[in-house]
Short mmCIF file of C-alpha atoms in Angstrom, two decimals:
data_model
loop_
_atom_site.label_atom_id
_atom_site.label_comp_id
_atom_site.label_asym_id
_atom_site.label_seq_id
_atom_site.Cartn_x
_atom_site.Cartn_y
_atom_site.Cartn_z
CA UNK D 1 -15.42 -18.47 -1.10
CA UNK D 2 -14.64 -18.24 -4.70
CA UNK D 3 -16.11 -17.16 -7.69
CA UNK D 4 -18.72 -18.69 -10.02
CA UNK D 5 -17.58 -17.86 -13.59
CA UNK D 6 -15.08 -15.14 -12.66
CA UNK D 7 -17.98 -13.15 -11.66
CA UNK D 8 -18.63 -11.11 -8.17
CA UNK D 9 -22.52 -11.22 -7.67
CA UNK D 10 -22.93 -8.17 -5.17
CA UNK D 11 -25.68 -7.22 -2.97
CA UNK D 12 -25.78 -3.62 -1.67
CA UNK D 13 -27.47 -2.58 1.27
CA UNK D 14 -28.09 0.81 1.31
CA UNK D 15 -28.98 3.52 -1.91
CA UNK D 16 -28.42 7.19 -0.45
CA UNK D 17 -25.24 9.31 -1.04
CA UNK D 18 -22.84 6.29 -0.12
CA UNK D 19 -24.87 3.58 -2.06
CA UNK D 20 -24.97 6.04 -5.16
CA UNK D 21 -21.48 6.79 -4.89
CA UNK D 22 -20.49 3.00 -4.49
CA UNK D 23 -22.94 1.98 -7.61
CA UNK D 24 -20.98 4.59 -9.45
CA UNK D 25 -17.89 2.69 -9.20
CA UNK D 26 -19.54 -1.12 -9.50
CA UNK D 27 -21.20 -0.09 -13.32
CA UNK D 28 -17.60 1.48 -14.15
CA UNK D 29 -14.76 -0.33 -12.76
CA UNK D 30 -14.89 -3.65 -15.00
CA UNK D 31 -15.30 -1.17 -18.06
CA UNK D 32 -11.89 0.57 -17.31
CA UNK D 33 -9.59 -2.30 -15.60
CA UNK D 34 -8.84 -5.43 -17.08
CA UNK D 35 -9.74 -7.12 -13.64
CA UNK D 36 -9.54 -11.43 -12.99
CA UNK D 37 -13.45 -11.15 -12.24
CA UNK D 38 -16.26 -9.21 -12.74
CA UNK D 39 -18.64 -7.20 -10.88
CA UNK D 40 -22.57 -8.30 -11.21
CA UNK D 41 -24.94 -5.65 -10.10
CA UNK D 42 -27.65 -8.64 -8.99
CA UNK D 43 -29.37 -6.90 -5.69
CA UNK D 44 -30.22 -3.67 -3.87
CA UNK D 45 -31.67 -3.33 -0.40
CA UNK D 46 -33.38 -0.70 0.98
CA UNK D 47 -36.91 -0.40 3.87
CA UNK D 48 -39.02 1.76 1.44
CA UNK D 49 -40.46 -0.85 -1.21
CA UNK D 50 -41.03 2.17 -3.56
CA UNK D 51 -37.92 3.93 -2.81
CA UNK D 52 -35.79 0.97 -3.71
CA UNK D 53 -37.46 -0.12 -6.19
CA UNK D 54 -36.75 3.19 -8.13
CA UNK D 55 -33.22 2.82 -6.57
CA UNK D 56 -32.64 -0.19 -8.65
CA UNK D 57 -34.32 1.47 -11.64
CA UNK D 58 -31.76 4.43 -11.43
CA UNK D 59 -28.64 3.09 -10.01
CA UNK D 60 -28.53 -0.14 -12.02
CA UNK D 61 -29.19 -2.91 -10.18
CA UNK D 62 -30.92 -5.90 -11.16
CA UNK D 63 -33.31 -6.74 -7.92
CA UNK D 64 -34.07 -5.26 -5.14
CA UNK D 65 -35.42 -6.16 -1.99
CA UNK D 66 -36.37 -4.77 1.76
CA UNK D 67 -34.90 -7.11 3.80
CA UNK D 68 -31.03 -7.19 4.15
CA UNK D 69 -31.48 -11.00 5.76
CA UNK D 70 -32.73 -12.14 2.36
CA UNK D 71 -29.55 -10.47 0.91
CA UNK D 72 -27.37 -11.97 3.26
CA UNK D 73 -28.57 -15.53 2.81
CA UNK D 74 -29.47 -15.74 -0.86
CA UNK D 75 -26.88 -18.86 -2.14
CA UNK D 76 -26.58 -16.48 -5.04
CA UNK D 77 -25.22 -13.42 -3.32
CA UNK D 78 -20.75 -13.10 -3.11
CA UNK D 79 -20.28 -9.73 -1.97
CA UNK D 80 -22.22 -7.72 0.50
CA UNK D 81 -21.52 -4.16 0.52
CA UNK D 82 -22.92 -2.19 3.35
CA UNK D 83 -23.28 1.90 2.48
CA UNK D 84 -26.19 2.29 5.92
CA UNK D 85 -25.85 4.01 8.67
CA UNK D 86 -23.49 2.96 11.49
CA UNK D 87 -26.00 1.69 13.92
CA UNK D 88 -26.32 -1.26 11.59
CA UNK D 89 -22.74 -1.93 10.08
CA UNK D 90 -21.94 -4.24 12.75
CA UNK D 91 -24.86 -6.79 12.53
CA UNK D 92 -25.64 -6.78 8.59
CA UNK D 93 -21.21 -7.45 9.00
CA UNK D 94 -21.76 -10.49 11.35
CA UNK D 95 -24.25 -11.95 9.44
CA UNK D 96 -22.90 -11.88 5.97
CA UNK D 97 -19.20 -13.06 7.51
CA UNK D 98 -21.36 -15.60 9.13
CA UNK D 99 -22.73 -16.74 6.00
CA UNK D 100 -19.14 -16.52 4.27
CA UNK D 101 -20.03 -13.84 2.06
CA UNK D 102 -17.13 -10.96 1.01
CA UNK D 103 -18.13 -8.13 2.95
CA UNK D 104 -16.94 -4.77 1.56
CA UNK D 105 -18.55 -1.86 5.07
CA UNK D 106 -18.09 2.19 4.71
CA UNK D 107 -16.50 3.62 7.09
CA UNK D 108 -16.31 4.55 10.31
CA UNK D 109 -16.45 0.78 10.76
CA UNK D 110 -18.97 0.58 13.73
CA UNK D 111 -20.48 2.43 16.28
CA UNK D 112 -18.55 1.31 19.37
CA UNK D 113 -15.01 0.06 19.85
CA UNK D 114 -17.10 -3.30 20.84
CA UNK D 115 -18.60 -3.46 17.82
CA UNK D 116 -15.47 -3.39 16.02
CA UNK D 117 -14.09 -5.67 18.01
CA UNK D 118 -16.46 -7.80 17.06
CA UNK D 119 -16.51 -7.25 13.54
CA UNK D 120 -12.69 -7.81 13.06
CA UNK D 121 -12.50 -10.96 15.10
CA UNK D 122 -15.35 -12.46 12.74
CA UNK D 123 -13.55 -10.87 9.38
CA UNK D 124 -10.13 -12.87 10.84
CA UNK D 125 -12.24 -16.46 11.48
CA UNK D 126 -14.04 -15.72 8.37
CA UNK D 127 -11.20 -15.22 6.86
CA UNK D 128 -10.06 -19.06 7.06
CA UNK D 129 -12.94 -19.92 4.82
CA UNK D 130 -12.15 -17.54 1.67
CA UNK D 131 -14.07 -14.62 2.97
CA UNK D 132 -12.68 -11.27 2.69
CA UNK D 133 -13.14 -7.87 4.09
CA UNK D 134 -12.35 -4.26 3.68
CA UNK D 135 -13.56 -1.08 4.96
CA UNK D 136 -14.14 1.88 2.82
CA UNK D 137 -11.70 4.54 3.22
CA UNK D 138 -12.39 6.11 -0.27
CA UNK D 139 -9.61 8.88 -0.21
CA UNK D 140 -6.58 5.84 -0.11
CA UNK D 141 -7.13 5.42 -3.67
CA UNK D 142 -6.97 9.16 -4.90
CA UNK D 143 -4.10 8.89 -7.29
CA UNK D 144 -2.16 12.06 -5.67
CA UNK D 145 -2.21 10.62 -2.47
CA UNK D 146 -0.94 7.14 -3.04
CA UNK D 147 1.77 9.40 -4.70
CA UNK D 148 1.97 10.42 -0.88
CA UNK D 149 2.62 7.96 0.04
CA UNK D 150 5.19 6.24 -2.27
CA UNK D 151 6.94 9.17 -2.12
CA UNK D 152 7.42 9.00 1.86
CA UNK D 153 8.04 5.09 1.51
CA UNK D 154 11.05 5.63 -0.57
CA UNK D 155 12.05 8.02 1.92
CA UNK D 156 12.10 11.09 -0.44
CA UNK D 157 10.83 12.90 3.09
CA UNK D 158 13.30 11.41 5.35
CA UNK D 159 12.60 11.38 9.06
CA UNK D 160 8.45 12.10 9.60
CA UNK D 161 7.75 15.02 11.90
CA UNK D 162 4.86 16.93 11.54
CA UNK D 163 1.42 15.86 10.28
CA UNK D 164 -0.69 18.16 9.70
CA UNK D 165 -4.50 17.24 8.97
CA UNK D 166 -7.75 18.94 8.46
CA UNK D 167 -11.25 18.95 7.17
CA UNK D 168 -13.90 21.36 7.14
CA UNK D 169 -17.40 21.16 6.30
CA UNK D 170 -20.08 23.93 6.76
CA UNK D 171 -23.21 22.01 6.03
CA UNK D 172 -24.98 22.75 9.06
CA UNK D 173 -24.13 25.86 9.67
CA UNK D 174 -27.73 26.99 9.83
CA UNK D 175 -29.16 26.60 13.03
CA UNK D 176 -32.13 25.54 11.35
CA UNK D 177 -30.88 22.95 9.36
CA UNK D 178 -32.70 19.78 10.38
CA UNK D 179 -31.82 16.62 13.14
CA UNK D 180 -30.69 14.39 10.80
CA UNK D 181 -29.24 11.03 11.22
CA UNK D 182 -26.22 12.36 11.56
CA UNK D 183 -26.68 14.73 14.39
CA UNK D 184 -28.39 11.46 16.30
CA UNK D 185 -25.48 9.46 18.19
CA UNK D 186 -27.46 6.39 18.69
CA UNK D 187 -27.72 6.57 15.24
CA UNK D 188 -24.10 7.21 13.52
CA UNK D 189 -21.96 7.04 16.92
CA UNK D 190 -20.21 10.30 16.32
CA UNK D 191 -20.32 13.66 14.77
CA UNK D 192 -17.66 15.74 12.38
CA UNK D 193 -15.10 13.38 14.64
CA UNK D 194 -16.10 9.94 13.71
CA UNK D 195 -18.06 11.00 9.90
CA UNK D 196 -15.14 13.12 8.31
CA UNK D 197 -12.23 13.07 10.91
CA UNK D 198 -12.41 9.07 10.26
CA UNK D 199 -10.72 9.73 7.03
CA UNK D 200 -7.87 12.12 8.18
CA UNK D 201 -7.20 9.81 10.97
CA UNK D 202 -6.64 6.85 8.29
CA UNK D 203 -5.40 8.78 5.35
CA UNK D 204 -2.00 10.37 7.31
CA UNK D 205 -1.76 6.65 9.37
CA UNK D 206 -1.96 5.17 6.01
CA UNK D 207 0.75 7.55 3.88
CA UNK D 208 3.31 7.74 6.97
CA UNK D 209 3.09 4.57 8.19
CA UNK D 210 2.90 5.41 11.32
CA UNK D 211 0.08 4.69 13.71
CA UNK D 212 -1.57 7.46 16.36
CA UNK D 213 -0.58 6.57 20.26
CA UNK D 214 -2.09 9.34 22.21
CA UNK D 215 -3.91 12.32 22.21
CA UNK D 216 -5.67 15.63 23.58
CA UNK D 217 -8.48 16.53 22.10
CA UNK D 218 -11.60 19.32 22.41
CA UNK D 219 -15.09 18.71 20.98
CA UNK D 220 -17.96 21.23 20.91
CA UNK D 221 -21.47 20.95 19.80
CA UNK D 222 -22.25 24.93 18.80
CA UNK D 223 -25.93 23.89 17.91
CA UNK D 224 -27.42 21.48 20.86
CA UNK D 225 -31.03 21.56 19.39
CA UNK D 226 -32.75 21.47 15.99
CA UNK D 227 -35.94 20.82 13.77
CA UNK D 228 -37.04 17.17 13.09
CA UNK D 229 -36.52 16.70 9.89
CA UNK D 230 -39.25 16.16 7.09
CA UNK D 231 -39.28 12.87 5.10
CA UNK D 232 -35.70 13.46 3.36
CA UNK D 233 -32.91 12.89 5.89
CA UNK D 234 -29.63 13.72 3.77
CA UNK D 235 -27.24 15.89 3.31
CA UNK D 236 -30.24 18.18 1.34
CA UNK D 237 -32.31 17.45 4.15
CA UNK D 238 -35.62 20.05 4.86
CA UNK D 239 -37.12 20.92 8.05
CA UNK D 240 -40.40 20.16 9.18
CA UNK D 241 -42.24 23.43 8.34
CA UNK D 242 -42.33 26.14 10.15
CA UNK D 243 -43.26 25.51 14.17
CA UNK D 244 -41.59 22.18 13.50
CA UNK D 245 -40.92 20.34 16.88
CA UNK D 246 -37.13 19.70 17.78
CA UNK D 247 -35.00 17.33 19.36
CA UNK D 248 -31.34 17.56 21.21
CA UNK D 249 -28.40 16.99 19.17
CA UNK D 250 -26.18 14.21 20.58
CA UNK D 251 -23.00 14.42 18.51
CA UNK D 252 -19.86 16.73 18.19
CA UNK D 253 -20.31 19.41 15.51
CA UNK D 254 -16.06 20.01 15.79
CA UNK D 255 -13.21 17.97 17.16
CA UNK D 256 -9.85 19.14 17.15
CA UNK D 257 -7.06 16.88 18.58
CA UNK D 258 -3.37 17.06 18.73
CA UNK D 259 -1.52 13.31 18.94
CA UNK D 260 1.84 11.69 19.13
CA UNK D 261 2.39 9.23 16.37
CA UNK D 262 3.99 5.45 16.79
CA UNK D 263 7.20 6.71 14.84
CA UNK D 264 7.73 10.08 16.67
CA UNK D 265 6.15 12.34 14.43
CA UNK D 266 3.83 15.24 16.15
CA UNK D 267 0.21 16.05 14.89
CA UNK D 268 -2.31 17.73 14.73
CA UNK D 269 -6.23 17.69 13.55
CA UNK D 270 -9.37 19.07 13.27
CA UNK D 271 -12.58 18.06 11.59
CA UNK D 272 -15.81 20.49 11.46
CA UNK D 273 -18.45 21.05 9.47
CA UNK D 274 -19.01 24.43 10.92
CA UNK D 275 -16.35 25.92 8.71
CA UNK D 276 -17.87 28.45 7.05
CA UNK D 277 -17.84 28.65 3.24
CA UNK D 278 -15.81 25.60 3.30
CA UNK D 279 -17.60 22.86 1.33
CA UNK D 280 -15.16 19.19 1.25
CA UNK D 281 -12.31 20.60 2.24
CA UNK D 282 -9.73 18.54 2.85
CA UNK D 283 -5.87 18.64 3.63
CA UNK D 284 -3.02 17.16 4.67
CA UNK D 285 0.51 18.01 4.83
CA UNK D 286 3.32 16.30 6.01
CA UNK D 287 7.07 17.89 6.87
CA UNK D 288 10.18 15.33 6.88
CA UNK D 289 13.36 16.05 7.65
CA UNK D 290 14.63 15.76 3.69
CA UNK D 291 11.07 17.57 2.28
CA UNK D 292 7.43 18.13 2.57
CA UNK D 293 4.61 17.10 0.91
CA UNK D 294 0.87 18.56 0.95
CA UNK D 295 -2.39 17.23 -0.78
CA UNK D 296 -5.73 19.81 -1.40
CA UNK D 297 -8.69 17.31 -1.94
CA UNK D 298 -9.79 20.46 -3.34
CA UNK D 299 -7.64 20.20 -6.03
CA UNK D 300 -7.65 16.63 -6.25
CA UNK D 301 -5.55 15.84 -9.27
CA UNK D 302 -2.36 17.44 -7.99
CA UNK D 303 0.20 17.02 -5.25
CA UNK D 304 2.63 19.45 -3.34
CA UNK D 305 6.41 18.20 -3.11
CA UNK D 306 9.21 19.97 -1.75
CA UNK D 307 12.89 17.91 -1.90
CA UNK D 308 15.29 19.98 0.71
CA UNK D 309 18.23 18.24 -0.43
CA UNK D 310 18.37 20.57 -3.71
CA UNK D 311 20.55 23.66 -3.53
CA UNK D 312 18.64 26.24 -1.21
CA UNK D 313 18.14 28.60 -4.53
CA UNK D 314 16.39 25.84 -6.43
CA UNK D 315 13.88 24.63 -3.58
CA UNK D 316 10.13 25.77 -3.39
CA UNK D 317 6.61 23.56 -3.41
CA UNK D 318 6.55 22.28 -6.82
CA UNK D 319 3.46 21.39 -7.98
CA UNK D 320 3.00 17.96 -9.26
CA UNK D 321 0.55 16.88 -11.62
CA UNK D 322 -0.82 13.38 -11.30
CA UNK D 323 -2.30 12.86 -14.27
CA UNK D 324 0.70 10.89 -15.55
CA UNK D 325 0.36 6.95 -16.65
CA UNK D 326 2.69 5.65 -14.49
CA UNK D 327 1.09 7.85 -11.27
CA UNK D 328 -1.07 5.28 -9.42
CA UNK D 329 -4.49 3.80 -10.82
CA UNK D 330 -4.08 6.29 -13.77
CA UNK D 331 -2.43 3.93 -16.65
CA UNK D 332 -6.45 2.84 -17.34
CA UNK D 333 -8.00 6.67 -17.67
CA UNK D 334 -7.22 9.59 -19.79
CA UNK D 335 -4.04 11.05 -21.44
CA UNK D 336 -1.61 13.27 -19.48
CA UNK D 337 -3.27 16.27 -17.94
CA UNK D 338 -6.99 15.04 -18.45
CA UNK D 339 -7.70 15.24 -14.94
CA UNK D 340 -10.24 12.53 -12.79
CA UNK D 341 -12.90 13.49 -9.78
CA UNK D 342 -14.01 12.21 -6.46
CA UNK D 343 -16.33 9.44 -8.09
CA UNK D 344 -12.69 7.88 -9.63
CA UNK D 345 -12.00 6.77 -5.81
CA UNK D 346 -14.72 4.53 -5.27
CA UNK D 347 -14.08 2.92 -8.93
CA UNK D 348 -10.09 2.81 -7.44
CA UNK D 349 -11.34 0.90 -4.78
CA UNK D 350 -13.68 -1.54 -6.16
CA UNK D 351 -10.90 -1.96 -8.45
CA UNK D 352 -8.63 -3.11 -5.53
CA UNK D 353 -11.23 -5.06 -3.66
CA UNK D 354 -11.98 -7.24 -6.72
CA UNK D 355 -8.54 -8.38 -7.17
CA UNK D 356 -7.71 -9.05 -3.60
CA UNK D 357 -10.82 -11.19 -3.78
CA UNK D 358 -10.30 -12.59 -6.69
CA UNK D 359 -6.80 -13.80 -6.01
CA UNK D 360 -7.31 -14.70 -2.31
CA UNK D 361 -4.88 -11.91 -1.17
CA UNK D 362 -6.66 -9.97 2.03
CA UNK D 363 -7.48 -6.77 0.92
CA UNK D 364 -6.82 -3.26 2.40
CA UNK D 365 -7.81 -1.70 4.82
CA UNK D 366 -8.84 -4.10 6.69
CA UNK D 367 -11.52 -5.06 9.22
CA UNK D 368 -8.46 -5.10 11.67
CA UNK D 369 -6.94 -1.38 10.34
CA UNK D 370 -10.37 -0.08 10.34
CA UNK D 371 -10.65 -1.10 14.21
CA UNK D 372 -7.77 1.12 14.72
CA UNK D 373 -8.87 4.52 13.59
CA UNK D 374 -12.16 3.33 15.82
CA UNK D 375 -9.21 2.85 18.59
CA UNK D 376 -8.22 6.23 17.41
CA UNK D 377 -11.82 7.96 17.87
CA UNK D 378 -12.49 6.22 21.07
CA UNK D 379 -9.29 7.90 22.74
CA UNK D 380 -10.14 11.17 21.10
CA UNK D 381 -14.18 11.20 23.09
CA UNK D 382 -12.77 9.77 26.23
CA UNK D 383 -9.85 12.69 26.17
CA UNK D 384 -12.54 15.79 25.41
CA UNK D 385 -15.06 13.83 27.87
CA UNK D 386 -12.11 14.12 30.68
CA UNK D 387 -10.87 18.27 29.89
CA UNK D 388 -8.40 17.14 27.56
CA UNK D 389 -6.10 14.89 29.19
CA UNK D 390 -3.50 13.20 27.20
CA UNK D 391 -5.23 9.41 26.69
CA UNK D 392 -3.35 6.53 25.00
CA UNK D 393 -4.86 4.94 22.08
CA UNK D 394 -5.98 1.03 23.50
CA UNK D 395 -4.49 -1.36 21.67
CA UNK D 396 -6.44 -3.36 18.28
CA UNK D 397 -6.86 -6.81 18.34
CA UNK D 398 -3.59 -7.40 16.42
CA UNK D 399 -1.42 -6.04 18.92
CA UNK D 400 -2.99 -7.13 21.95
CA UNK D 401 -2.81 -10.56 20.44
CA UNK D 402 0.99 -10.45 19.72
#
């Protein structure tokens, strides 16, 4: 599919946390990269008429509508970007592939490693025709961590062995906090494993490398019950008023997982969002046989480097700075030391998607990658569902086809 006057009419399905988030970055990116098309705003989707309608109003979109089929099919629509829940990733996915649209789906990428299936054998036949795909694994595109991982692809670390991964949320904490979307598995597939530990999974796969084989893993659900929730269903979300009825919990609330990696490395990982006092926190650190390397999401604009081949009296973590114009995605922002925030990501990665799409090259990750942290989480539930038994990661489409 190409372009109609170097410009990328998108239709976004979805306006909550993701969709804001994702807006954020389609008003900005064409206003800070000198990109071979440009991002059109032209339609919103959303089920509440008024809702959306205000959506549009506030976000910046030029139409709106309440049915994502109308979306799909107008003639008029290039890019569908899908920011819903995961119940619904897979068919809004099919159909706009179907209808050889670009198709740009938040991660996790579906509900079920079926579903994924699915979805990456369509973005691969789609893919014939011009269409492209990517699934949105924000944190790739913070500067520091591309630093990551240039700096282990030159081989400033040497031999990968440990990964080390976390990321801790406390959010519901309170027992009382409501049953929200989240906490529904028929809803969003997974807890803390599949909503947060989605990104760890990807972001130390993606900076080593290396790919996860097998793994042990634990999950727990502390809180098994909890309110309905009132007419808000975020991250904000209130109860139903006091005496509010309550329904079962069907998700993990913590997963914690140690895994063997493709390349040899060991690992470990744990995603909760019943770390208390802990807001976003996320962190990685990987240890090489020539140096280590850390990165704080927490303090988002720097990086951790330690080179063991300098004289044992000069070594320590020195803290790097990635502010610099020649650091990754950072030649278009601020001077040196004028640091960027979480919303630069998304803006990163529209970037990215633009000119892959733009220039016919497939972009990253894929529709195929994304299918393999799903691989990933699969082996992780089926390990905790049989006492922690070491469990091989099945194999994606890609390597089951070669």
């Amino acid at each position: 599919m190409s372009t109609t006057n170097n410009e990328l009419r998108v239709g976004m399905v979805g306006y909550a946390f993701m969709g804001a988030a994702h807006s954020q970055a389609w008003r900005t990116v064409n206003r800070v990269y000198d990109l071979p098309a440009r991002a059109r705003m032209a339609l919103v989707c959303g089920r509440d008429p008024g809702k959306v309608a205000d959506a549009a109003d506030r976000l910046g979109w030029e139409e709106h509508t309440t049915d994502w089929r109308e979306l799909v099919n107008r003639p008029d629509i290039d890019v569908v970007d899908i920011c819903t829940p995961g119940d619904s990733h897979a068919e809004i996915a099919l159909a706009a592939l179907a209808a050889g649209k670009h198709v740009l789906c938040e991660k996790p990428l579906a509900n079920t490693v079926a579903e994924a299936r699915e979805m990456a054998a369509a973005a691969a036949t789609a893919q014939a025709g011009g269409a492209r795909s990517m699934c949105g694994f924000n944190y790739r595109r913070v500067p520091a961590v591309a630093l990551m991982r240039q700096l282990i692809a030159d081989g400033r670390l040497g031999e990968i062995r440990h990964v080390r991964a976390v990321y801790l949320q406390d959010w519901i904490v309170d027992p009382q906090f409501p049953l929200v979307w989240r906490l529904r598995k028929e809803v969003s597939g997974s807890g803390a494993l599949g909503d947060i530990g989605a990104h760890i999974i990807d972001l130390t796969q993606y900076v080593t490398g290396q790919r996860i084989s097998g793994v042990s893993a634990v999950t727990e659900t502390f809180v098994k019950e909890r309110p309905l929730p009132a007419e808000s269903s975020g991250l904000a979300a209130q109860a139903d008023g006091a005496g509010a009825a309550t329904g079962q919990v069907t998700v993990d609330d913590a997963a914690i997982f140690v895994a063997r990696l493709d390349g040899g490395a060991l690992a470990t990982y744990e995603a909760t969002r019943f770390a208390t006092g802990r807001k976003n926190a996320l962190r990685v650190e990987i240890n090489g046989s020539l140096g280590s390397v850390a990165f704080d999401l927490e303090r988002l604009n720097e990086l951790e480097f330690l080179d063991a081949t300098r004289p044992a009296a000069e070594q320590g973590f020195n803290r790097i700075l990635v502010t610099e114009a020649e650091h990754p995605y950072l030649s278009a922002w601020w001077p040196p030391g004028h640091i960027i925030g979480y919303e630069h990501s998304f803006t990163h990665q529209m970037r990215d998607f633009i000119e892959a799409v733009a220039t016919g090259v497939d972009p990253s990750p894929s529709f195929a990658e994304a299918l393999q942290v799903q691989l990933v989480l699969d082996a992780v539930t089926r390990s905790a569902d049989l006492g922690s038994s070491w469990t091989e990661v099945e194999p994606s489409l890609a390597t089951a086809a070669a």
